[in-house]
PDB file of C-alpha atoms in Angstrom:
ATOM      1  CA  MET A  28       6.867 -21.521 -11.448  1.00 74.00           C
ATOM      2  CA  GLU A  29       9.647 -20.785  -8.983  1.00 88.00           C
ATOM      3  CA  ILE A  30      10.138 -17.170  -7.931  1.00 96.00           C
ATOM      4  CA  LYS A  31      13.735 -16.105  -7.359  1.00 96.00           C
ATOM      5  CA  LYS A  32      14.012 -12.493  -8.515  1.00 97.00           C
ATOM      6  CA  VAL A  33      11.417  -9.846  -7.619  1.00 98.00           C
ATOM      7  CA  GLY A  34      11.132  -6.402  -9.148  1.00 97.00           C
ATOM      8  CA  VAL A  35       9.552  -3.652  -7.030  1.00 97.00           C
ATOM      9  CA  ILE A  36       8.238  -0.638  -8.926  1.00 97.00           C
ATOM     10  CA  GLY A  37       8.445   2.448  -6.749  1.00 95.00           C
ATOM     11  CA  CYS A  38      10.628   2.846  -3.676  1.00 93.00           C
ATOM     12  CA  GLY A  39       8.684   5.241  -1.510  1.00 91.00           C
ATOM     13  CA  ALA A  40       7.496   4.234   1.943  1.00 89.00           C
ATOM     14  CA  MET A  41       5.448   1.298   0.668  1.00 93.00           C
ATOM     15  CA  GLY A  42       7.845   0.159  -2.046  1.00 95.00           C
ATOM     16  CA  ALA A  43      10.830   0.273   0.305  1.00 95.00           C
ATOM     17  CA  GLY A  44       8.883  -1.737   2.873  1.00 96.00           C
ATOM     18  CA  ILE A  45       7.908  -4.350   0.311  1.00 97.00           C
ATOM     19  CA  ALA A  46      11.521  -4.583  -0.877  1.00 97.00           C
ATOM     20  CA  GLN A  47      12.638  -5.167   2.706  1.00 97.00           C
ATOM     21  CA  VAL A  48      10.092  -7.939   3.187  1.00 97.00           C
ATOM     22  CA  VAL A  49      11.132  -9.574  -0.099  1.00 97.00           C
ATOM     23  CA  LEU A  50      14.791  -9.530   0.952  1.00 97.00           C
ATOM     24  CA  GLN A  51      13.949 -10.948   4.375  1.00 96.00           C
ATOM     25  CA  GLY A  52      12.120 -13.735   2.573  1.00 96.00           C
ATOM     26  CA  GLY A  53      15.400 -14.711   0.932  1.00 95.00           C
ATOM     27  CA  TYR A  54      14.642 -13.405  -2.555  1.00 97.00           C
ATOM     28  CA  GLU A  55      16.679 -11.164  -4.839  1.00 97.00           C
ATOM     29  CA  ALA A  56      15.069  -7.730  -5.137  1.00 97.00           C
ATOM     30  CA  ILE A  57      15.571  -4.992  -7.704  1.00 97.00           C
ATOM     31  CA  VAL A  58      13.743  -1.715  -7.106  1.00 97.00           C
ATOM     32  CA  ARG A  59      12.958   0.756  -9.851  1.00 97.00           C
ATOM     33  CA  GLU A  60      12.464   4.496  -9.486  1.00 96.00           C
ATOM     34  CA  THR A  61      12.034   7.272 -12.036  1.00 93.00           C
ATOM     35  CA  ASP A  62      15.296   9.087 -11.251  1.00 94.00           C
ATOM     36  CA  GLU A  63      18.551   8.581  -9.363  1.00 94.00           C
ATOM     37  CA  THR A  64      17.603  10.933  -6.515  1.00 95.00           C
ATOM     38  CA  LEU A  65      14.428   9.019  -5.685  1.00 95.00           C
ATOM     39  CA  LEU A  66      16.210   5.712  -6.174  1.00 95.00           C
ATOM     40  CA  ASN A  67      19.027   6.564  -3.764  1.00 94.00           C
ATOM     41  CA  LYS A  68      16.520   7.863  -1.233  1.00 95.00           C
ATOM     42  CA  GLY A  69      14.508   4.665  -1.472  1.00 94.00           C
ATOM     43  CA  LEU A  70      17.512   2.358  -1.234  1.00 95.00           C
ATOM     44  CA  GLY A  71      18.622   4.385   1.775  1.00 95.00           C
ATOM     45  CA  LYS A  72      15.284   3.651   3.461  1.00 95.00           C
ATOM     46  CA  VAL A  73      15.710  -0.076   2.952  1.00 95.00           C
ATOM     47  CA  LYS A  74      19.265  -0.052   4.299  1.00 95.00           C
ATOM     48  CA  ALA A  75      18.268   2.106   7.280  1.00 94.00           C
ATOM     49  CA  SER A  76      15.478  -0.335   8.151  1.00 94.00           C
ATOM     50  CA  PHE A  77      17.899  -3.250   8.165  1.00 94.00           C
ATOM     51  CA  GLU A  78      20.263  -1.244  10.360  1.00 94.00           C
ATOM     52  CA  LYS A  79      17.439  -0.714  12.875  1.00 93.00           C
ATOM     53  CA  LEU A  80      16.762  -4.444  12.928  1.00 93.00           C
ATOM     54  CA  VAL A  81      20.425  -5.081  13.688  1.00 93.00           C
ATOM     55  CA  THR A  82      20.440  -2.423  16.423  1.00 93.00           C
ATOM     56  CA  LYS A  83      17.355  -4.001  17.999  1.00 92.00           C
ATOM     57  CA  GLN A  84      19.031  -7.409  17.671  1.00 91.00           C
ATOM     58  CA  THR A  85      16.073  -8.668  15.626  1.00 92.00           C
ATOM     59  CA  ILE A  86      18.539  -9.984  13.051  1.00 91.00           C
ATOM     60  CA  THR A  87      22.294 -10.404  13.054  1.00 93.00           C
ATOM     61  CA  ARG A  88      24.729  -8.147  11.226  1.00 94.00           C
ATOM     62  CA  GLU A  89      25.652 -11.107   9.014  1.00 94.00           C
ATOM     63  CA  ALA A  90      22.011 -11.743   8.078  1.00 94.00           C
ATOM     64  CA  SER A  91      21.511  -8.057   7.262  1.00 95.00           C
ATOM     65  CA  GLU A  92      24.573  -7.931   5.026  1.00 94.00           C
ATOM     66  CA  ALA A  93      23.567 -11.148   3.267  1.00 95.00           C
ATOM     67  CA  ALA A  94      20.100  -9.780   2.539  1.00 95.00           C
ATOM     68  CA  LEU A  95      21.368  -6.414   1.290  1.00 95.00           C
ATOM     69  CA  LYS A  96      23.747  -8.152  -1.119  1.00 96.00           C
ATOM     70  CA  LYS A  97      20.601  -9.278  -2.951  1.00 96.00           C
ATOM     71  CA  LEU A  98      19.321  -5.692  -3.290  1.00 96.00           C
ATOM     72  CA  SER A  99      19.884  -3.558  -6.377  1.00 95.00           C
ATOM     73  CA  GLY A 100      18.288  -0.494  -7.912  1.00 96.00           C
ATOM     74  CA  THR A 101      17.626   0.904 -11.350  1.00 96.00           C
ATOM     75  CA  VAL A 102      15.941   3.715 -13.241  1.00 96.00           C
ATOM     76  CA  SER A 103      15.567   1.510 -16.319  1.00 94.00           C
ATOM     77  CA  LEU A 104      12.608  -0.748 -17.012  1.00 94.00           C
ATOM     78  CA  GLU A 105      14.836  -2.995 -19.135  1.00 95.00           C
ATOM     79  CA  ALA A 106      16.766  -3.995 -16.011  1.00 96.00           C
ATOM     80  CA  LEU A 107      13.615  -5.810 -14.852  1.00 97.00           C
ATOM     81  CA  ALA A 108      13.472  -8.058 -17.915  1.00 96.00           C
ATOM     82  CA  ASN A 109      14.466 -11.238 -16.062  1.00 96.00           C
ATOM     83  CA  CYS A 110      12.322 -10.788 -12.957  1.00 97.00           C
ATOM     84  CA  ASP A 111       9.999 -13.660 -12.081  1.00 97.00           C
ATOM     85  CA  LEU A 112       7.570 -11.381 -10.257  1.00 98.00           C
ATOM     86  CA  ILE A 113       6.920  -7.651 -10.536  1.00 98.00           C
ATOM     87  CA  ILE A 114       5.206  -5.867  -7.623  1.00 98.00           C
ATOM     88  CA  GLU A 115       4.032  -2.362  -8.479  1.00 97.00           C
ATOM     89  CA  ALA A 116       3.843   0.128  -5.596  1.00 96.00           C
ATOM     90  CA  ILE A 117       3.493   3.522  -7.246  1.00 94.00           C
ATOM     91  CA  PHE A 118       1.001   6.399  -6.913  1.00 88.00           C
ATOM     92  CA  GLU A 119      -2.622   5.280  -6.505  1.00 87.00           C
ATOM     93  CA  ASN A 120      -3.837   6.455  -9.913  1.00 90.00           C
ATOM     94  CA  LEU A 121      -5.360   3.929 -12.286  1.00 93.00           C
ATOM     95  CA  GLN A 122      -4.097   5.434 -15.548  1.00 95.00           C
ATOM     96  CA  VAL A 123      -0.577   5.870 -14.186  1.00 95.00           C
ATOM     97  CA  LYS A 124      -0.542   2.219 -13.126  1.00 97.00           C
ATOM     98  CA  ILE A 125      -1.945   1.037 -16.474  1.00 97.00           C
ATOM     99  CA  ASP A 126       0.714   2.994 -18.366  1.00 96.00           C
ATOM    100  CA  GLN A 127       3.420   1.500 -16.156  1.00 96.00           C
ATOM    101  CA  PHE A 128       2.215  -2.054 -16.721  1.00 97.00           C
ATOM    102  CA  LYS A 129       1.923  -1.505 -20.483  1.00 97.00           C
ATOM    103  CA  ALA A 130       5.573  -0.469 -20.537  1.00 96.00           C
ATOM    104  CA  LEU A 131       6.620  -3.398 -18.341  1.00 97.00           C
ATOM    105  CA  ASP A 132       4.677  -5.788 -20.546  1.00 97.00           C
ATOM    106  CA  GLN A 133       6.980  -4.896 -23.425  1.00 96.00           C
ATOM    107  CA  VAL A 134      10.239  -5.649 -21.599  1.00 97.00           C
ATOM    108  CA  CYS A 135       9.537  -8.411 -19.058  1.00 97.00           C
ATOM    109  CA  LYS A 136       9.750 -12.085 -19.937  1.00 96.00           C
ATOM    110  CA  LYS A 137       6.409 -13.643 -20.806  1.00 95.00           C
ATOM    111  CA  GLU A 138       6.550 -15.996 -17.798  1.00 96.00           C
ATOM    112  CA  ALA A 139       6.746 -13.131 -15.303  1.00 97.00           C
ATOM    113  CA  ILE A 140       3.826 -12.533 -12.965  1.00 98.00           C
ATOM    114  CA  PHE A 141       2.607  -8.954 -12.547  1.00 98.00           C
ATOM    115  CA  ALA A 142       1.134  -7.814  -9.219  1.00 98.00           C
ATOM    116  CA  SER A 143      -0.297  -4.462  -8.181  1.00 97.00           C
ATOM    117  CA  ASN A 144      -0.170  -3.276  -4.590  1.00 97.00           C
ATOM    118  CA  THR A 145      -3.281  -1.144  -5.140  1.00 94.00           C
ATOM    119  CA  SER A 146      -5.556  -0.785  -2.124  1.00 90.00           C
ATOM    120  CA  SER A 147      -8.791  -0.217  -4.052  1.00 87.00           C
ATOM    121  CA  LEU A 148      -8.310   0.235  -7.816  1.00 92.00           C
ATOM    122  CA  SER A 149      -9.461  -2.251 -10.443  1.00 94.00           C
ATOM    123  CA  VAL A 150      -6.961  -5.063 -10.930  1.00 97.00           C
ATOM    124  CA  THR A 151      -9.065  -6.206 -13.893  1.00 97.00           C
ATOM    125  CA  GLN A 152      -8.562  -2.929 -15.744  1.00 96.00           C
ATOM    126  CA  MET A 153      -4.807  -3.088 -15.199  1.00 97.00           C
ATOM    127  CA  ALA A 154      -4.623  -6.725 -16.296  1.00 98.00           C
ATOM    128  CA  ALA A 155      -6.716  -6.067 -19.407  1.00 97.00           C
ATOM    129  CA  ALA A 156      -4.168  -3.507 -20.602  1.00 97.00           C
ATOM    130  CA  THR A 157      -1.445  -6.186 -20.792  1.00 97.00           C
ATOM    131  CA  SER A 158      -0.832  -9.331 -22.813  1.00 96.00           C
ATOM    132  CA  ARG A 159      -0.707 -11.462 -19.631  1.00 97.00           C
ATOM    133  CA  LYS A 160      -4.223 -11.245 -18.192  1.00 97.00           C
ATOM    134  CA  GLU A 161      -3.928 -14.754 -16.764  1.00 98.00           C
ATOM    135  CA  ARG A 162      -0.645 -13.850 -15.016  1.00 98.00           C
ATOM    136  CA  PHE A 163      -1.828 -10.636 -13.355  1.00 98.00           C
ATOM    137  CA  ILE A 164      -2.913 -10.388  -9.721  1.00 98.00           C
ATOM    138  CA  GLY A 165      -3.488  -7.945  -6.889  1.00 97.00           C
ATOM    139  CA  MET A 166      -1.089  -8.192  -3.958  1.00 97.00           C
ATOM    140  CA  HIS A 167      -2.089  -5.550  -1.388  1.00 97.00           C
ATOM    141  CA  PHE A 168       0.433  -5.154   1.424  1.00 97.00           C
ATOM    142  CA  PHE A 169      -0.482  -2.981   4.401  1.00 93.00           C
ATOM    143  CA  GLN A 170       1.585  -0.111   5.739  1.00 86.00           C
ATOM    144  CA  PRO A 171       4.165  -0.543   7.186  1.00 89.00           C
ATOM    145  CA  ALA A 172       4.774  -3.638   5.098  1.00 94.00           C
ATOM    146  CA  PRO A 173       7.577  -5.079   7.294  1.00 94.00           C
ATOM    147  CA  VAL A 174       5.304  -4.964  10.357  1.00 93.00           C
ATOM    148  CA  MET A 175       1.770  -5.662   9.147  1.00 94.00           C
ATOM    149  CA  PRO A 176       1.142  -9.415   8.753  1.00 96.00           C
ATOM    150  CA  LEU A 177      -1.722  -9.232   6.240  1.00 97.00           C
ATOM    151  CA  VAL A 178      -1.628  -9.292   2.428  1.00 98.00           C
ATOM    152  CA  GLU A 179      -4.817  -9.219   0.354  1.00 98.00           C
ATOM    153  CA  VAL A 180      -4.390 -11.392  -2.732  1.00 98.00           C
ATOM    154  CA  VAL A 181      -6.875 -10.233  -5.362  1.00 97.00           C
ATOM    155  CA  LYS A 182      -7.929 -12.496  -8.215  1.00 97.00           C
ATOM    156  CA  THR A 183      -9.589 -11.546 -11.488  1.00 97.00           C
ATOM    157  CA  ILE A 184     -11.825 -13.776 -13.623  1.00 97.00           C
ATOM    158  CA  ALA A 185      -8.845 -14.388 -15.928  1.00 97.00           C
ATOM    159  CA  ILE A 186      -6.263 -15.546 -13.374  1.00 97.00           C
ATOM    160  CA  ALA A 187      -4.636 -18.903 -14.075  1.00 97.00           C
ATOM    161  CA  PRO A 188      -5.020 -21.346 -11.158  1.00 97.00           C
ATOM    162  CA  GLU A 189      -1.273 -22.054 -11.030  1.00 97.00           C
ATOM    163  CA  VAL A 190      -0.499 -18.321 -10.876  1.00 97.00           C
ATOM    164  CA  LEU A 191      -2.915 -17.858  -7.988  1.00 97.00           C
ATOM    165  CA  LYS A 192      -1.292 -20.794  -6.186  1.00 97.00           C
ATOM    166  CA  THR A 193       2.182 -19.358  -6.777  1.00 97.00           C
ATOM    167  CA  ALA A 194       1.106 -15.928  -5.474  1.00 97.00           C
ATOM    168  CA  LEU A 195      -0.383 -17.369  -2.299  1.00 97.00           C
ATOM    169  CA  GLU A 196       2.711 -19.490  -1.644  1.00 97.00           C
ATOM    170  CA  PHE A 197       4.965 -16.492  -2.259  1.00 98.00           C
ATOM    171  CA  VAL A 198       3.079 -14.365   0.288  1.00 98.00           C
ATOM    172  CA  LYS A 199       3.318 -17.162   2.859  1.00 98.00           C
ATOM    173  CA  SER A 200       7.052 -17.489   2.199  1.00 97.00           C
ATOM    174  CA  LEU A 201       7.443 -13.853   3.289  1.00 97.00           C
ATOM    175  CA  GLY A 202       5.985 -14.724   6.677  1.00 96.00           C
ATOM    176  CA  LYS A 203       2.731 -12.951   5.802  1.00 98.00           C
ATOM    177  CA  VAL A 204      -0.873 -14.133   6.023  1.00 98.00           C
ATOM    178  CA  PRO A 205      -2.714 -14.008   2.676  1.00 98.00           C
ATOM    179  CA  ILE A 206      -6.464 -13.575   2.386  1.00 98.00           C
ATOM    180  CA  LEU A 207      -8.145 -14.102  -0.964  1.00 97.00           C
ATOM    181  CA  ALA A 208     -10.519 -11.525  -2.431  1.00 96.00           C
ATOM    182  CA  LYS A 209     -12.258 -11.100  -5.745  1.00 95.00           C
ATOM    183  CA  ASP A 210     -11.650  -7.921  -7.691  1.00 96.00           C
ATOM    184  CA  ASN A 211     -14.264  -5.538  -6.324  1.00 93.00           C
ATOM    185  CA  ALA A 212     -13.456  -1.961  -5.304  1.00 91.00           C
ATOM    186  CA  GLY A 213     -11.935  -1.915  -1.814  1.00 91.00           C
ATOM    187  CA  PHE A 214     -11.424  -5.691  -1.799  1.00 95.00           C
ATOM    188  CA  ILE A 215     -12.061  -6.792   1.824  1.00 96.00           C
ATOM    189  CA  VAL A 216     -10.398  -4.504   4.359  1.00 94.00           C
ATOM    190  CA  ASN A 217     -10.975  -1.133   2.693  1.00 93.00           C
ATOM    191  CA  LEU A 218     -14.483  -2.107   1.648  1.00 94.00           C
ATOM    192  CA  LEU A 219     -15.375  -2.474   5.317  1.00 94.00           C
ATOM    193  CA  PHE A 220     -13.053   0.000   7.011  1.00 94.00           C
ATOM    194  CA  THR A 221     -13.140   3.051   4.716  1.00 95.00           C
ATOM    195  CA  PRO A 222     -16.827   3.821   5.492  1.00 96.00           C
ATOM    196  CA  PHE A 223     -15.979   3.493   9.192  1.00 96.00           C
ATOM    197  CA  MET A 224     -13.288   6.175   8.912  1.00 97.00           C
ATOM    198  CA  LEU A 225     -15.522   8.398   6.756  1.00 98.00           C
ATOM    199  CA  ASP A 226     -18.331   8.118   9.327  1.00 97.00           C
ATOM    200  CA  ALA A 227     -15.900   9.126  12.068  1.00 98.00           C
ATOM    201  CA  MET A 228     -14.992  12.211  10.008  1.00 98.00           C
ATOM    202  CA  ARG A 229     -18.673  13.065   9.544  1.00 97.00           C
ATOM    203  CA  ALA A 230     -19.299  12.662  13.259  1.00 97.00           C
ATOM    204  CA  ALA A 231     -16.403  14.960  14.128  1.00 96.00           C
ATOM    205  CA  SER A 232     -17.347  17.651  11.602  1.00 95.00           C
ATOM    206  CA  ASN A 233     -21.013  17.526  12.671  1.00 95.00           C
ATOM    207  CA  GLY A 234     -20.083  18.047  16.305  1.00 94.00           C
ATOM    208  CA  VAL A 235     -21.258  14.643  17.534  1.00 95.00           C
ATOM    209  CA  ALA A 236     -18.131  14.539  19.679  1.00 96.00           C
ATOM    210  CA  SER A 237     -14.588  15.867  19.634  1.00 96.00           C
ATOM    211  CA  ILE A 238     -11.866  14.277  17.524  1.00 97.00           C
ATOM    212  CA  GLU A 239     -10.171  13.133  20.700  1.00 96.00           C
ATOM    213  CA  ASP A 240     -13.302  11.575  22.198  1.00 97.00           C
ATOM    214  CA  ILE A 241     -14.280   9.797  18.980  1.00 97.00           C
ATOM    215  CA  ASP A 242     -10.834   8.231  18.826  1.00 97.00           C
ATOM    216  CA  ARG A 243     -10.827   7.469  22.543  1.00 97.00           C
ATOM    217  CA  GLY A 244     -14.269   5.850  22.279  1.00 97.00           C
ATOM    218  CA  MET A 245     -13.290   3.557  19.416  1.00 96.00           C
ATOM    219  CA  LYS A 246      -9.934   2.733  20.984  1.00 96.00           C
ATOM    220  CA  LEU A 247     -11.222   1.871  24.442  1.00 97.00           C
ATOM    221  CA  GLY A 248     -14.730   0.715  23.519  1.00 97.00           C
ATOM    222  CA  LEU A 249     -13.686  -1.618  20.713  1.00 95.00           C
ATOM    223  CA  ASN A 250     -10.131  -2.370  21.866  1.00 95.00           C
ATOM    224  CA  HIS A 251      -8.602  -0.891  18.700  1.00 93.00           C
ATOM    225  CA  PRO A 252      -4.908   0.091  18.863  1.00 93.00           C
ATOM    226  CA  MET A 253      -5.833   3.643  17.806  1.00 95.00           C
ATOM    227  CA  GLY A 254      -8.917   5.608  16.839  1.00 96.00           C
ATOM    228  CA  PRO A 255     -10.129   5.951  13.221  1.00 97.00           C
ATOM    229  CA  LEU A 256      -9.202   9.631  12.852  1.00 98.00           C
ATOM    230  CA  MET A 257      -5.647   9.178  14.063  1.00 97.00           C
ATOM    231  CA  LEU A 258      -5.327   6.094  11.874  1.00 95.00           C
ATOM    232  CA  ALA A 259      -6.591   8.115   8.904  1.00 96.00           C
ATOM    233  CA  ASP A 260      -3.767  10.579   9.494  1.00 97.00           C
ATOM    234  CA  TYR A 261      -1.267   7.719   9.462  1.00 93.00           C
ATOM    235  CA  ILE A 262      -2.697   6.220   6.271  1.00 91.00           C
ATOM    236  CA  GLY A 263      -2.852   9.553   4.456  1.00 93.00           C
ATOM    237  CA  LEU A 264      -6.043  11.547   3.957  1.00 96.00           C
ATOM    238  CA  ASP A 265      -5.426  11.769   0.211  1.00 94.00           C
ATOM    239  CA  LEU A 266      -5.340   7.980  -0.041  1.00 90.00           C
ATOM    240  CA  ILE A 267      -8.595   7.658   1.895  1.00 95.00           C
ATOM    241  CA  PHE A 268     -10.189  10.371  -0.236  1.00 96.00           C
ATOM    242  CA  ASN A 269      -9.194   8.574  -3.437  1.00 92.00           C
ATOM    243  CA  ALA A 270     -10.301   5.170  -2.121  1.00 92.00           C
ATOM    244  CA  GLY A 271     -13.673   6.578  -1.096  1.00 95.00           C
ATOM    245  CA  ASN A 272     -14.187   8.065  -4.551  1.00 94.00           C
ATOM    246  CA  VAL A 273     -13.253   4.788  -6.255  1.00 91.00           C
ATOM    247  CA  MET A 274     -15.717   2.810  -4.130  1.00 94.00           C
ATOM    248  CA  PHE A 275     -18.474   5.419  -4.492  1.00 95.00           C
ATOM    249  CA  GLU A 276     -18.027   5.281  -8.270  1.00 92.00           C
ATOM    250  CA  GLU A 277     -18.469   1.503  -8.244  1.00 92.00           C
ATOM    251  CA  TYR A 278     -21.195   1.054  -5.632  1.00 94.00           C
ATOM    252  CA  ARG A 279     -23.012   4.424  -5.687  1.00 95.00           C
ATOM    253  CA  GLU A 280     -23.670   4.195  -1.952  1.00 95.00           C
ATOM    254  CA  SER A 281     -23.468   7.373   0.141  1.00 95.00           C
ATOM    255  CA  ARG A 282     -21.420   5.684   2.860  1.00 95.00           C
ATOM    256  CA  PHE A 283     -18.438   5.617   0.475  1.00 96.00           C
ATOM    257  CA  ALA A 284     -18.659   9.314  -0.491  1.00 97.00           C
ATOM    258  CA  PRO A 285     -15.866  11.403   1.097  1.00 97.00           C
ATOM    259  CA  PRO A 286     -17.417  14.010   3.431  1.00 97.00           C
ATOM    260  CA  PRO A 287     -16.849  17.748   2.831  1.00 96.00           C
ATOM    261  CA  VAL A 288     -14.362  18.021   5.696  1.00 97.00           C
ATOM    262  CA  LEU A 289     -12.095  15.439   4.066  1.00 97.00           C
ATOM    263  CA  ARG A 290     -12.356  17.100   0.653  1.00 97.00           C
ATOM    264  CA  LYS A 291     -11.393  20.480   2.159  1.00 96.00           C
ATOM    265  CA  MET A 292      -8.415  19.044   4.031  1.00 96.00           C
ATOM    266  CA  VAL A 293      -7.082  17.318   0.928  1.00 97.00           C
ATOM    267  CA  LEU A 294      -7.502  20.505  -1.113  1.00 97.00           C
ATOM    268  CA  MET A 295      -5.510  22.416   1.504  1.00 96.00           C
ATOM    269  CA  GLY A 296      -2.752  19.806   1.511  1.00 96.00           C
ATOM    270  CA  TYR A 297      -3.520  18.634   5.049  1.00 97.00           C
ATOM    271  CA  LEU A 298      -2.868  14.948   4.458  1.00 96.00           C
ATOM    272  CA  GLY A 299      -1.998  13.669   7.919  1.00 96.00           C
ATOM    273  CA  VAL A 300       1.320  12.619   9.394  1.00 95.00           C
ATOM    274  CA  LYS A 301       3.261  13.092   6.146  1.00 93.00           C
ATOM    275  CA  THR A 302       2.368  16.812   6.013  1.00 96.00           C
ATOM    276  CA  LYS A 303       2.345  17.237   9.818  1.00 96.00           C
ATOM    277  CA  ARG A 304      -1.313  18.235   9.773  1.00 97.00           C
ATOM    278  CA  GLY A 305      -4.530  16.287   9.371  1.00 97.00           C
ATOM    279  CA  PHE A 306      -7.138  15.644  12.026  1.00 98.00           C
ATOM    280  CA  TYR A 307      -4.200  16.139  14.387  1.00 97.00           C
ATOM    281  CA  ASP A 308      -1.336  18.599  14.460  1.00 97.00           C
ATOM    282  CA  TRP A 309       1.768  16.417  14.143  1.00 97.00           C
ATOM    283  CA  SER A 310       4.353  19.157  14.751  1.00 95.00           C
ATOM    284  CA  ASP A 311       5.385  17.126  17.783  1.00 96.00           C
ATOM    285  CA  PRO A 312       4.945  13.499  16.622  1.00 92.00           C
ATOM    286  CA  LYS A 313       5.143  12.233  20.192  1.00 92.00           C
ATOM    287  CA  ASN A 314       2.326  14.505  21.316  1.00 95.00           C
ATOM    288  CA  PRO A 315      -0.175  15.067  18.471  1.00 96.00           C
ATOM    289  CA  LYS A 316      -2.927  17.610  19.177  1.00 96.00           C
ATOM    290  CA  PRO A 317      -6.441  17.362  17.679  1.00 96.00           C
ATOM    291  CA  ILE A 318      -7.262  20.291  15.404  1.00 95.00           C
ATOM    292  CA  ASP A 319     -10.247  22.628  15.703  1.00 90.00           C
ATOM    293  CA  LEU A 320     -12.934  21.756  13.137  1.00 88.00           C
ATOM    294  CA  SER A 321     -15.305  24.528  14.206  1.00 78.00           C
ATOM    295  CA  ALA A 322     -13.872  27.088  11.751  1.00 65.00           C
TER     296      ALA A 322
END
């Protein structure tokens, strides 16, 4: 099956990034949001990103305009009826995603492939709620999608071989590197990295070392671009909390259980960069300050 038109469900930070990547890959993209305000905000993000690329001379003005001509937006699910591929990038809640795919299943053509951008939730459960189990796949982009080269392609036991092949070829056509995972909680990257971040949080809250020194140790000792606590702030502490709970529910191993310090921060709305407070105070984004966990 040839993919020409891609629907992106959700146009927040991740959805807008995925839409940009799809456009840069030469495809037509239609993004769907729940209301006009969110839609206009999301489309504005995509257009602003292309403008930055032009300013940096990464692409030409002509290339930017040609790509954006293939971008459209909608608040209607029916407008996605003729899409060849749907990529869902909405809130990381299993029931919300299932409900969205059930609705899409009623309006999209039967040949369309459905893909979820979930980072840890069950692709099998989402697929089972639709009439196209063999045409349903996980396609986990990493944030920010235009920059990060990796995409986890997640297969279920029902996936049709030709659909899997099409998905892998599509990811490659975007200039991304696909890695193939089976549908287990956390897939590959989060399965391995989430416990690492949770252990860093435990170490900081238990006074093993300061937030700054834990991050400095991992950055300089392991040659990581940033430490696990600062990275957690960038990812979003709520997302890590939810991913940890999902993996703990599946594996029942203590290393996946979110530590008390993370639970408290999420309850207080301290979610990292997006709320300007997490393990660091992000009031000045260029000079984040580690917070005091002794209270």
